mmCIF file of C-alpha atoms and ligand atoms in Angstrom:
data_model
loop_
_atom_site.group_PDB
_atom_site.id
_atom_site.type_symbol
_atom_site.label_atom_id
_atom_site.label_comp_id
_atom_site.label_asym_id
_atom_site.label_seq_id
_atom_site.Cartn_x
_atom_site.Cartn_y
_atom_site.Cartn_z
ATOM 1 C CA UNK A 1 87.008 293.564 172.918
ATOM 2 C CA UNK A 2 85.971 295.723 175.702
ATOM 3 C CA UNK A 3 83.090 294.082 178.380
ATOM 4 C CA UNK A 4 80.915 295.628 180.558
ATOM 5 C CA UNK A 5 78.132 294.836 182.463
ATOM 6 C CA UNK A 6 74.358 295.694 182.459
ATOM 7 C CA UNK A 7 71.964 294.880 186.096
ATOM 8 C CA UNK A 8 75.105 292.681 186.715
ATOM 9 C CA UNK A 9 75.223 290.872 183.283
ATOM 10 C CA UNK A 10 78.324 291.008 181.589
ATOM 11 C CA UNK A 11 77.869 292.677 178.138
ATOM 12 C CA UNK A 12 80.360 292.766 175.246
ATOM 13 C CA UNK A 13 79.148 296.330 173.238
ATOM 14 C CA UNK A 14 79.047 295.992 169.575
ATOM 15 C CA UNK A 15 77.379 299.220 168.652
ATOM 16 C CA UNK A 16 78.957 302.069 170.331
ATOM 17 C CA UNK A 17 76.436 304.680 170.304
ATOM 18 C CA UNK A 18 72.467 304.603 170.201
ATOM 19 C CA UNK A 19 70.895 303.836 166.953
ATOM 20 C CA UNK A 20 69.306 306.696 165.889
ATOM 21 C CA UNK A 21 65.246 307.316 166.233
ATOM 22 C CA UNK A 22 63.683 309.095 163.166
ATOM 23 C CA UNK A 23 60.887 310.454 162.743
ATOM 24 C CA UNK A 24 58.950 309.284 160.014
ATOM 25 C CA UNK A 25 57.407 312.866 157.998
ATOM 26 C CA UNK A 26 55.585 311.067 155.015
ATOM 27 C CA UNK A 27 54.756 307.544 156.246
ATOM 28 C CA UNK A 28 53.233 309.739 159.440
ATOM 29 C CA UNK A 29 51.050 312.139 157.337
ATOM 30 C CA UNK A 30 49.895 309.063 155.178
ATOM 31 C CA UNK A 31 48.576 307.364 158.166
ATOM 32 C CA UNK A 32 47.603 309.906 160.641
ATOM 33 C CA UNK A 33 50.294 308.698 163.305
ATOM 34 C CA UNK A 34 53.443 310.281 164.327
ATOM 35 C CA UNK A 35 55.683 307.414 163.201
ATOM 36 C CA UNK A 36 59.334 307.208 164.275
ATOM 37 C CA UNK A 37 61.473 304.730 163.260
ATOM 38 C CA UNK A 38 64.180 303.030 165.768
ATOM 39 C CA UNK A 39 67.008 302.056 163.210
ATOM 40 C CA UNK A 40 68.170 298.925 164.788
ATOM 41 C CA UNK A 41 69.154 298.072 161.424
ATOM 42 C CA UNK A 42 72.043 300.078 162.044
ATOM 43 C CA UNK A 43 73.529 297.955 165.241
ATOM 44 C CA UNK A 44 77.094 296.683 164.892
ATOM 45 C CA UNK A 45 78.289 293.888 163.390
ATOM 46 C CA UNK A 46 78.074 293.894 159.310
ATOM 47 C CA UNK A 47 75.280 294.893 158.073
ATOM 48 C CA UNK A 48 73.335 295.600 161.711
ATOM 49 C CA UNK A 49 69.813 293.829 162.839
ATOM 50 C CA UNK A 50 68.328 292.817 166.348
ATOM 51 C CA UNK A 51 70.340 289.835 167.043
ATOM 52 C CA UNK A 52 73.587 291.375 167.152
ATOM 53 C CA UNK A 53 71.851 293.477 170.502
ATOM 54 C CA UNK A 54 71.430 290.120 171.847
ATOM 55 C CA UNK A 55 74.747 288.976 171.052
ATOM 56 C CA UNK A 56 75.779 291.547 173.468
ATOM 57 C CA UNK A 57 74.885 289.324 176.054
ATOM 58 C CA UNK A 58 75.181 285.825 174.844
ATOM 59 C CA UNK A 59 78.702 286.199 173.585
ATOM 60 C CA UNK A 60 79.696 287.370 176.463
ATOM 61 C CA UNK A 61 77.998 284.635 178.509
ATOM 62 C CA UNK A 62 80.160 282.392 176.195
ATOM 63 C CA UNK A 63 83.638 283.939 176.731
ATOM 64 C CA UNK A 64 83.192 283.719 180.120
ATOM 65 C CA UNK A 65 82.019 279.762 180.338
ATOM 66 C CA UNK A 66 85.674 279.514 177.758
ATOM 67 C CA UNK A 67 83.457 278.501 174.988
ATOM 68 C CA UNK A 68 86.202 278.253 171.564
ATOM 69 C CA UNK A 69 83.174 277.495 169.532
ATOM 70 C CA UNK A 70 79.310 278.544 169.187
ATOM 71 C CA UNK A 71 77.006 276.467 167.615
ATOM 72 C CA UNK A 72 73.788 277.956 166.327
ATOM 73 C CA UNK A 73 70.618 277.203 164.381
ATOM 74 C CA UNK A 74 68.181 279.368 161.781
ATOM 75 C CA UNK A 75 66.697 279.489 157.997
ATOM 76 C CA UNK A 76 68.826 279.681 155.436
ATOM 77 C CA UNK A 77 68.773 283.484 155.096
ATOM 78 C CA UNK A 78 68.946 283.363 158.968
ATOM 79 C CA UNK A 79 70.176 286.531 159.901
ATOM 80 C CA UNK A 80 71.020 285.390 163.316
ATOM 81 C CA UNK A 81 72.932 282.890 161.966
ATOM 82 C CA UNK A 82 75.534 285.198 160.153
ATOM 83 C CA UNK A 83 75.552 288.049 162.971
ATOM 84 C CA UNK A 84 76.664 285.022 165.172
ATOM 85 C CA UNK A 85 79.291 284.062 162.897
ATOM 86 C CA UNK A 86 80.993 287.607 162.967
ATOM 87 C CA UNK A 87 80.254 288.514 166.697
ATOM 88 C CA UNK A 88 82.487 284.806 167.209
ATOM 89 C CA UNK A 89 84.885 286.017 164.447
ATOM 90 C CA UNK A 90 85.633 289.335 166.583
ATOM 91 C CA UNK A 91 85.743 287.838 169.571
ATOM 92 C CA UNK A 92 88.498 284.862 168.510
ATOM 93 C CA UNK A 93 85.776 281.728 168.020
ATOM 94 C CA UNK A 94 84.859 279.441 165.822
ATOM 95 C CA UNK A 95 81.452 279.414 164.783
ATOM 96 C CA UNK A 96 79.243 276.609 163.643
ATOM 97 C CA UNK A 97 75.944 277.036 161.770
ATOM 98 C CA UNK A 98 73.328 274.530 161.239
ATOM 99 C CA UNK A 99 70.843 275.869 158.832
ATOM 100 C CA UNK A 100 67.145 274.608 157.462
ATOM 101 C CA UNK A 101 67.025 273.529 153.558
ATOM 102 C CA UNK A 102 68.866 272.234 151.353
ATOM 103 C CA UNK A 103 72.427 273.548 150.095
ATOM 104 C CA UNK A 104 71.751 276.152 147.566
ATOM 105 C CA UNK A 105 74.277 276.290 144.132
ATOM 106 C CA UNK A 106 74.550 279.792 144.712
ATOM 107 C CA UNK A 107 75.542 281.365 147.634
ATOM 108 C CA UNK A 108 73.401 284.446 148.222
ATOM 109 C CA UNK A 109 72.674 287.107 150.923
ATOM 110 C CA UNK A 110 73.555 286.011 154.662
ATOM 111 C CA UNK A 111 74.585 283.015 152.969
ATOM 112 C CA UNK A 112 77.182 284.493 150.784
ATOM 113 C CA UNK A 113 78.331 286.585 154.218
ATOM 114 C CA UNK A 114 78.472 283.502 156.176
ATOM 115 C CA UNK A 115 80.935 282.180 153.572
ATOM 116 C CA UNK A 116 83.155 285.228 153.889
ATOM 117 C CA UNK A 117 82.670 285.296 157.232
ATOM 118 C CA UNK A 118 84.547 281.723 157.175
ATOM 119 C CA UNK A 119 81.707 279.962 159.109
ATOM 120 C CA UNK A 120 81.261 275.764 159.182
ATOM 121 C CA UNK A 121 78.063 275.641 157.794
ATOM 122 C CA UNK A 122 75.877 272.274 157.976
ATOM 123 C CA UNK A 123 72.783 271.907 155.637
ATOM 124 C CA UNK A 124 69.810 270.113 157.341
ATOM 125 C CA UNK A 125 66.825 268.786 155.165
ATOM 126 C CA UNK A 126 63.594 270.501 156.325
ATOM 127 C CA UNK A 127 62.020 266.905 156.984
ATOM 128 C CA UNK A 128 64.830 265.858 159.324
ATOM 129 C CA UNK A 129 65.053 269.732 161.340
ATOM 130 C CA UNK A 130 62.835 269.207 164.398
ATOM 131 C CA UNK A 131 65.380 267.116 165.565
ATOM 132 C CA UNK A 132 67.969 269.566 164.726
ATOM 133 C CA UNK A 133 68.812 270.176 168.880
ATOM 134 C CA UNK A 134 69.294 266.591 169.284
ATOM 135 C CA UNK A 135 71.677 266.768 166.189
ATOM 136 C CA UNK A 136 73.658 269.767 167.776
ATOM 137 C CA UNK A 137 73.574 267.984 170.946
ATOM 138 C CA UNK A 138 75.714 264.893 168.721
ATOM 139 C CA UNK A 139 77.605 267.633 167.043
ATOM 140 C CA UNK A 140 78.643 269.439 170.600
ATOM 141 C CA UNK A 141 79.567 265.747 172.583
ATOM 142 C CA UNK A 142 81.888 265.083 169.146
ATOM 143 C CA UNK A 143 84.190 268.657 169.587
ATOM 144 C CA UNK A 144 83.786 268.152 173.201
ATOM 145 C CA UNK A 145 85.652 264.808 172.543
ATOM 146 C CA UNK A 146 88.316 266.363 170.258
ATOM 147 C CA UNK A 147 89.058 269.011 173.395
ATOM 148 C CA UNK A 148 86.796 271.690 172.468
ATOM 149 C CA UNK A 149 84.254 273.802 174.510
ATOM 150 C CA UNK A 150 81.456 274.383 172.685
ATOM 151 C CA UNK A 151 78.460 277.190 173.106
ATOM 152 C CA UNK A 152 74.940 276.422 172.272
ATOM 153 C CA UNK A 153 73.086 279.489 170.801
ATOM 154 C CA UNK A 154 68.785 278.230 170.510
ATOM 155 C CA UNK A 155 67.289 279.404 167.571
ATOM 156 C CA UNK A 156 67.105 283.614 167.196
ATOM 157 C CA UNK A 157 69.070 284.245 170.353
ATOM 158 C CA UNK A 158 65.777 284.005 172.064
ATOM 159 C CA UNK A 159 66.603 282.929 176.023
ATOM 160 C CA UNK A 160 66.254 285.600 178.471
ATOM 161 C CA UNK A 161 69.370 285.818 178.616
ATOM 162 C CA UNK A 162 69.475 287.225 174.680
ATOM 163 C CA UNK A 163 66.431 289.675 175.433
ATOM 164 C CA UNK A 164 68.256 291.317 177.643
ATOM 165 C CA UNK A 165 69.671 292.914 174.672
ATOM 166 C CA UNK A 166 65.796 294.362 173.987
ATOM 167 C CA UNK A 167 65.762 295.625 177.753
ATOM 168 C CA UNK A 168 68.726 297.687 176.849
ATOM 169 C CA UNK A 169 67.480 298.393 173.933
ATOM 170 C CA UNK A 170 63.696 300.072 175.393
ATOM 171 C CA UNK A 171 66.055 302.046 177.702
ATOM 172 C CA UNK A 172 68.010 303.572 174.918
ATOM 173 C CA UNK A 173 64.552 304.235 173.126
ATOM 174 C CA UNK A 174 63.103 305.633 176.326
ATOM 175 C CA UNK A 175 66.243 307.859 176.722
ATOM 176 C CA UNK A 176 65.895 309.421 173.255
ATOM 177 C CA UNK A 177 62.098 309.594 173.672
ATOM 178 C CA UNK A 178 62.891 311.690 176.469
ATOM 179 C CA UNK A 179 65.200 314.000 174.903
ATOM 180 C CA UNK A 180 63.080 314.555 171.650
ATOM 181 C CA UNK A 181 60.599 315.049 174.370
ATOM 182 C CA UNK A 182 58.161 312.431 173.075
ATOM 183 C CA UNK A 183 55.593 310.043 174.820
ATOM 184 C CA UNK A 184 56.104 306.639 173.440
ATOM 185 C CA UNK A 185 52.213 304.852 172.832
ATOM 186 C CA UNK A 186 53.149 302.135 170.637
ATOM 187 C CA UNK A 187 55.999 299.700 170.255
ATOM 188 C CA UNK A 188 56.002 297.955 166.819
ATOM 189 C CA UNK A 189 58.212 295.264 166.091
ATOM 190 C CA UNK A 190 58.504 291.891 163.743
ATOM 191 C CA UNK A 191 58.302 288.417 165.963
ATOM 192 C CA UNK A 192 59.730 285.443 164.771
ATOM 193 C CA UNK A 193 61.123 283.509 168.213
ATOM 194 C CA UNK A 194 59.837 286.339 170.501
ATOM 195 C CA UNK A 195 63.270 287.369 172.078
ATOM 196 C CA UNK A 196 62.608 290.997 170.850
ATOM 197 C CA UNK A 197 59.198 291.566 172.108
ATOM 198 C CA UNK A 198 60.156 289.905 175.292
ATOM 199 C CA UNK A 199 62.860 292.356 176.239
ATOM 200 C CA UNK A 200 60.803 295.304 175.064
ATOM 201 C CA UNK A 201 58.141 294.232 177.432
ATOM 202 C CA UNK A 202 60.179 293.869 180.235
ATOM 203 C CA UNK A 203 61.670 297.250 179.572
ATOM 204 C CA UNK A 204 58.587 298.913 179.883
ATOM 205 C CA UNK A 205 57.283 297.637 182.913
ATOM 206 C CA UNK A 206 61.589 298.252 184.352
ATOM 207 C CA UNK A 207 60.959 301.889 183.306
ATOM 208 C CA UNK A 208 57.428 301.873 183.613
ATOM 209 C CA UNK A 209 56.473 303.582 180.476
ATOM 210 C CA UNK A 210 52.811 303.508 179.228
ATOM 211 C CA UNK A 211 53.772 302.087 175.864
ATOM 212 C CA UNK A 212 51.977 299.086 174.159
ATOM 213 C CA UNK A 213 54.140 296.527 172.592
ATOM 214 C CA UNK A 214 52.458 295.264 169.319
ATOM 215 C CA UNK A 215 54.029 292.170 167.817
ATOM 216 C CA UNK A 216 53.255 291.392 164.334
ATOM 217 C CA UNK A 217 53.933 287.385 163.811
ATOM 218 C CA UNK A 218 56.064 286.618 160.503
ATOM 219 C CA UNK A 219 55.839 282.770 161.567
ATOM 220 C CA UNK A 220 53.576 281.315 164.433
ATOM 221 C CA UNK A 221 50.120 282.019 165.064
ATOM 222 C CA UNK A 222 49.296 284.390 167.821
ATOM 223 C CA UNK A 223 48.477 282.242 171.076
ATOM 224 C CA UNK A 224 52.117 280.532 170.293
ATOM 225 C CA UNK A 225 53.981 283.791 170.588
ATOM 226 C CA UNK A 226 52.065 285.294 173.313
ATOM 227 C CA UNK A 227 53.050 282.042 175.641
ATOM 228 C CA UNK A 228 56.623 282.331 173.711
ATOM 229 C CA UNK A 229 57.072 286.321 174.791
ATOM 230 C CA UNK A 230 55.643 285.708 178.562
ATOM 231 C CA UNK A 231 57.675 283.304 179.146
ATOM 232 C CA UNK A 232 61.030 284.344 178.304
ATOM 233 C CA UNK A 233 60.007 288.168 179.367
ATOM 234 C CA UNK A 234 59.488 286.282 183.018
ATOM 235 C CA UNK A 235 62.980 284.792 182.671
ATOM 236 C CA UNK A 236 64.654 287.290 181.551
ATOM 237 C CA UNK A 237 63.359 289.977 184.485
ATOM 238 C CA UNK A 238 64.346 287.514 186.719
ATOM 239 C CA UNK A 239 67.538 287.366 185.466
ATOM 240 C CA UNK A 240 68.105 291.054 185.914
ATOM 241 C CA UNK A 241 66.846 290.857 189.238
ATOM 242 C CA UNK A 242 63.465 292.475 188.408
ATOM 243 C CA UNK A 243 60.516 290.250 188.610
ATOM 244 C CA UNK A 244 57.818 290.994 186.368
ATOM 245 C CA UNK A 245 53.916 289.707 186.249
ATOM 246 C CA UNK A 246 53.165 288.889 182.777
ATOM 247 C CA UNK A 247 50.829 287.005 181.346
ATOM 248 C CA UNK A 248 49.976 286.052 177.638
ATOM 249 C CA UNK A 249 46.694 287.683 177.548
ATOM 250 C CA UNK A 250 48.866 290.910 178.257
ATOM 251 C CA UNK A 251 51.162 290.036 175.214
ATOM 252 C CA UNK A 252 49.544 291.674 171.930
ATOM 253 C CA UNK A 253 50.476 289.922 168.775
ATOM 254 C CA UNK A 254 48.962 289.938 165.150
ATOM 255 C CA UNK A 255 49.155 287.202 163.062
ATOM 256 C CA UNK A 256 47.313 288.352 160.324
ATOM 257 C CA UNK A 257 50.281 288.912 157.907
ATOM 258 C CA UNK A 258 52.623 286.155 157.731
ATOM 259 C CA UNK A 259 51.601 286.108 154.014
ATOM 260 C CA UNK A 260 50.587 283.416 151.640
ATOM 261 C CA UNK A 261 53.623 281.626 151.366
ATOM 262 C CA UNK A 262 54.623 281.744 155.495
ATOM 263 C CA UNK A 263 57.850 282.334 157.323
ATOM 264 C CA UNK A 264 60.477 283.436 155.306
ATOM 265 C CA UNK A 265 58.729 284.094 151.867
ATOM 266 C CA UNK A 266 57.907 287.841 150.381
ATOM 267 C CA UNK A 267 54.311 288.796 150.655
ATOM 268 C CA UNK A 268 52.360 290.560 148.923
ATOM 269 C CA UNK A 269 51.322 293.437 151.523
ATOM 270 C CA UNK A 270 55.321 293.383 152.861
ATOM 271 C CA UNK A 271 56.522 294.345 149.611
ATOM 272 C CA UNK A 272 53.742 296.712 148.738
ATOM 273 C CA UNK A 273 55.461 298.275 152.182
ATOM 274 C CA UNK A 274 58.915 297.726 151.360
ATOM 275 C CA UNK A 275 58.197 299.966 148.071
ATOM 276 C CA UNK A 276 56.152 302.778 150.326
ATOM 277 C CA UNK A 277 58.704 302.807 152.979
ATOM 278 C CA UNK A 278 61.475 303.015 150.382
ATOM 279 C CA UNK A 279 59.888 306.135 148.098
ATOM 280 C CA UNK A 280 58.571 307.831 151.377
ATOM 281 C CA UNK A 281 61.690 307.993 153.606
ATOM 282 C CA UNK A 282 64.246 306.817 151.616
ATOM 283 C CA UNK A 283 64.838 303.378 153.991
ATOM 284 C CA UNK A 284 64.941 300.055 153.436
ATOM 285 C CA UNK A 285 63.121 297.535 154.962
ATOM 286 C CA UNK A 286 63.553 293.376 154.452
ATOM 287 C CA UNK A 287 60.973 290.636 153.005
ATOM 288 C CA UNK A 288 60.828 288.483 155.958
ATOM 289 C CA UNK A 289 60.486 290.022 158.817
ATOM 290 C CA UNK A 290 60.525 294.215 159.019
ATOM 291 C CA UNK A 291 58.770 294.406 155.673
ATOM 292 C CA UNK A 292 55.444 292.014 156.882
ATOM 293 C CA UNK A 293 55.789 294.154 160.379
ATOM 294 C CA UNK A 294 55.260 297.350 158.837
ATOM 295 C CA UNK A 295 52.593 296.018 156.658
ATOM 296 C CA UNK A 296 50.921 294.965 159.838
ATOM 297 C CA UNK A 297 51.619 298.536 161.291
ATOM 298 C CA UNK A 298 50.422 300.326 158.046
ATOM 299 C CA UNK A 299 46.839 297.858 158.285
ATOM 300 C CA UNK A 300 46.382 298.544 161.713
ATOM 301 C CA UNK A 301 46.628 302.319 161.170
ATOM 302 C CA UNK A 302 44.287 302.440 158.485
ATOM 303 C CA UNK A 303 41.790 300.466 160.756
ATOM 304 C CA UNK A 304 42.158 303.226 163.014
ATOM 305 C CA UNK A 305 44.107 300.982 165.816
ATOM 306 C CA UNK A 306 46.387 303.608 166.933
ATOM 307 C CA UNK A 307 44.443 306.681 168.197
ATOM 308 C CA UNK A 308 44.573 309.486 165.903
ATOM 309 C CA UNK A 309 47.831 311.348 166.601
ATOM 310 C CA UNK A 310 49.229 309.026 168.855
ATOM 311 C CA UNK A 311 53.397 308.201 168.853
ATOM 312 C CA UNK A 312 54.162 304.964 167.667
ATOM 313 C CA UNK A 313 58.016 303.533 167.173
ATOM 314 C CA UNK A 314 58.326 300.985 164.888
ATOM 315 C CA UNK A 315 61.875 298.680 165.397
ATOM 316 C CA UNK A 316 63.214 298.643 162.191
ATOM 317 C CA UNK A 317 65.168 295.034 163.243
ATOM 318 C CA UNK A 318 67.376 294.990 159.915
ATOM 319 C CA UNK A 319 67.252 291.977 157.333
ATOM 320 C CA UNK A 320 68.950 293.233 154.769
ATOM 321 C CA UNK A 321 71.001 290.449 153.159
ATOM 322 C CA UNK A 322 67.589 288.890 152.948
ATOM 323 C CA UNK A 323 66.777 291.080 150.249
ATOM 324 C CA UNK A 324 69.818 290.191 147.826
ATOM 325 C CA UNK A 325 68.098 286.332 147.873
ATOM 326 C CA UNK A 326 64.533 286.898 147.981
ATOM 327 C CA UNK A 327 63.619 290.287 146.114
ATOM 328 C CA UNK A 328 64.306 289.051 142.816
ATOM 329 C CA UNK A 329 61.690 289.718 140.223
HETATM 330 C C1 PLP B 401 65.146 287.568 164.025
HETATM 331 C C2 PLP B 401 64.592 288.791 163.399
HETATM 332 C C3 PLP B 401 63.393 289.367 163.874
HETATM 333 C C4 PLP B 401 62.549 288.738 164.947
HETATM 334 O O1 PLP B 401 63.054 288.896 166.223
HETATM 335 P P1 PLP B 401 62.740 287.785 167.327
HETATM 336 O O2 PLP B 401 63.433 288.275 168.525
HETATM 337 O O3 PLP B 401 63.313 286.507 166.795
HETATM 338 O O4 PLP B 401 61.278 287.702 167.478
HETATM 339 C C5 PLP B 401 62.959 290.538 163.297
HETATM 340 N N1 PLP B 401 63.648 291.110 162.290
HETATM 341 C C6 PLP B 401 64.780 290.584 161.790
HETATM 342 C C7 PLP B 401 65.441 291.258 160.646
HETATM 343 C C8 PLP B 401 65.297 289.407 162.332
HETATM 344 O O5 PLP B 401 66.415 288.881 161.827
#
């Protein structure tokens, strides 16, 4: 596998060329935006998402500390989780999951890949997972015993070190903005451990673009994720070697569409825009996190949020194995 290196980072590239930016015709005549859609659900590694762009970085951070093993956390239908797994299967590692819930009698979505995929998969009861680091802290000491090196991957891929992947990512966008000759005014994206919005907001202060970065919340309420986002966004320009000033009042989030059931259950409104997206462009979108985003966009259109005519991109940030679990009806 071929590495590189981004503002002195070394990078491993899973998706060789940009994911494409389309413009949205229907969706952006319904709601009197020009919508384009980044199709981030079409990054490398099986069936594409976010978290394999910050792969990019963490794996490589891994070969080069020798890891043999990664150890990683998420949902059941964690999509991180499985992207993990198969970034570690290219790459010549192990990979150990440690998942929330209990152990399903069916396999099904990133659960079924995961299995393919060959992954050691752990089950933890929801009750006992907010000790789940101190668990993988027991599991990592144990294969450290038996010779191994192991590689701790937190929850999402969210450090700074993982958002670099999103600071990439805005440069790519900003790139093919530029070509298409458009003006970026809105960023729209799903949050759920606030590695994505992070990045994005450090790339547009980097490239100092005039784009707003609206995070819709899947999970935690709003003040949680706009501490979350600074914080890592601070890290992670650092990192790069380009200090940023950001503070959470400058993070926007909406929490307003989580749903009824919470993080990780269909709502209502998300599959009301699954089914629009879907018979208007012809794309799919997932139930737990790019399906309640674009719900969020959608509402905040028709509330007249986005000045009339302005250019918003919404991330699509993949999901799709999600849907062969949770879309069942
Ligand atoms: C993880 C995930 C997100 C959220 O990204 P964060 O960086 O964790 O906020 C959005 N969409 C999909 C499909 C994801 O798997």
């Amino acid at each position: 596998m071929k590495s590189s290196s981004y503002y002195g980072l070394p990078r491993f590239c899973f998706t060789p060329n940009a994911t494409p930016l389309e413009f949205a015709p229907m969706l952006s005549k319904k709601l009197g935006i020009k919508l384009y859609i980044k199709r981030d659900d079409k990054t490398g590694l099986v069936t594409g998402g976010n978290k394999s762009r910050k792969l990019e970085f963490l794996m490589a951070d891994a070969v080069n500390k020798n890891a043999d093993v990664v150890l990683t956390t998420g949902s059941l239908q964690s999509n991180h989780a499985m992207l993990t797994c198969a970034a570690a299967n290219k790459l010549g590692l192990k990979s150990v999951l440690v998942l929330k819930g209990k152990e399903p009698t069916q396999f099904q979505g990133n659960l079924l890949l995961e299995r393919l995929l060959g992954a050691e998969i752990h089950f933890v009861d929801a009750k006992e997972y907010g000790e789940v680091y101190k668990l993988m802290e027991e599991m990592m000491a144990d294969l450290r015993g038996k010779g191994k090196n192991p590689y701790f991957i937190p929850v999402g891929g969210s450090t700074p070190l993982g958002a670099v992947g999103y600071v990439a990512a805005a440069e790519e966008l900003f790139k093919q903005a530029d070509e298409m000759g458009l003006k970026v005014d809105y960023i729209v994206n799903a949050v759920g451990s606030g590695g994505t919005s992070a990045g994005l907001e450090v790339g547009v202060r980097l490239f100092e673009r005039a784009a707003r970065v609206v995070g819709i919340s899947v999970d935690s309420e709003k003040q949680v994720f706009q501490e979350q986002i600074a914080e890592i966004a601070k890290e992670c320009a650092k990192l790069i070697g380009k200090p940023i000033s950001i503070e959470p009042e400058d993070v926007i989030v909406f929490d307003e569409y989580i749903g009824e059931a919470g993080y990780g259950k269909p709502s209502k409104a998300g599959n009301s825009a699954i089914e629009l997206v879907a018979s208007c462009e012809g794309i799919i979108l997932d139930p737990v996190y790019s399906g309640k985003a674009m719900a969020g966009l959608i509402d905040l259109a028709r509330q007249g949020y986005f000045h009339p005519g302005s250019t918003v991109v919404f991330f699509h940030t993949g999901g799709i194995p999600a849907i062969f679990d949770l879309l069942k009806d």
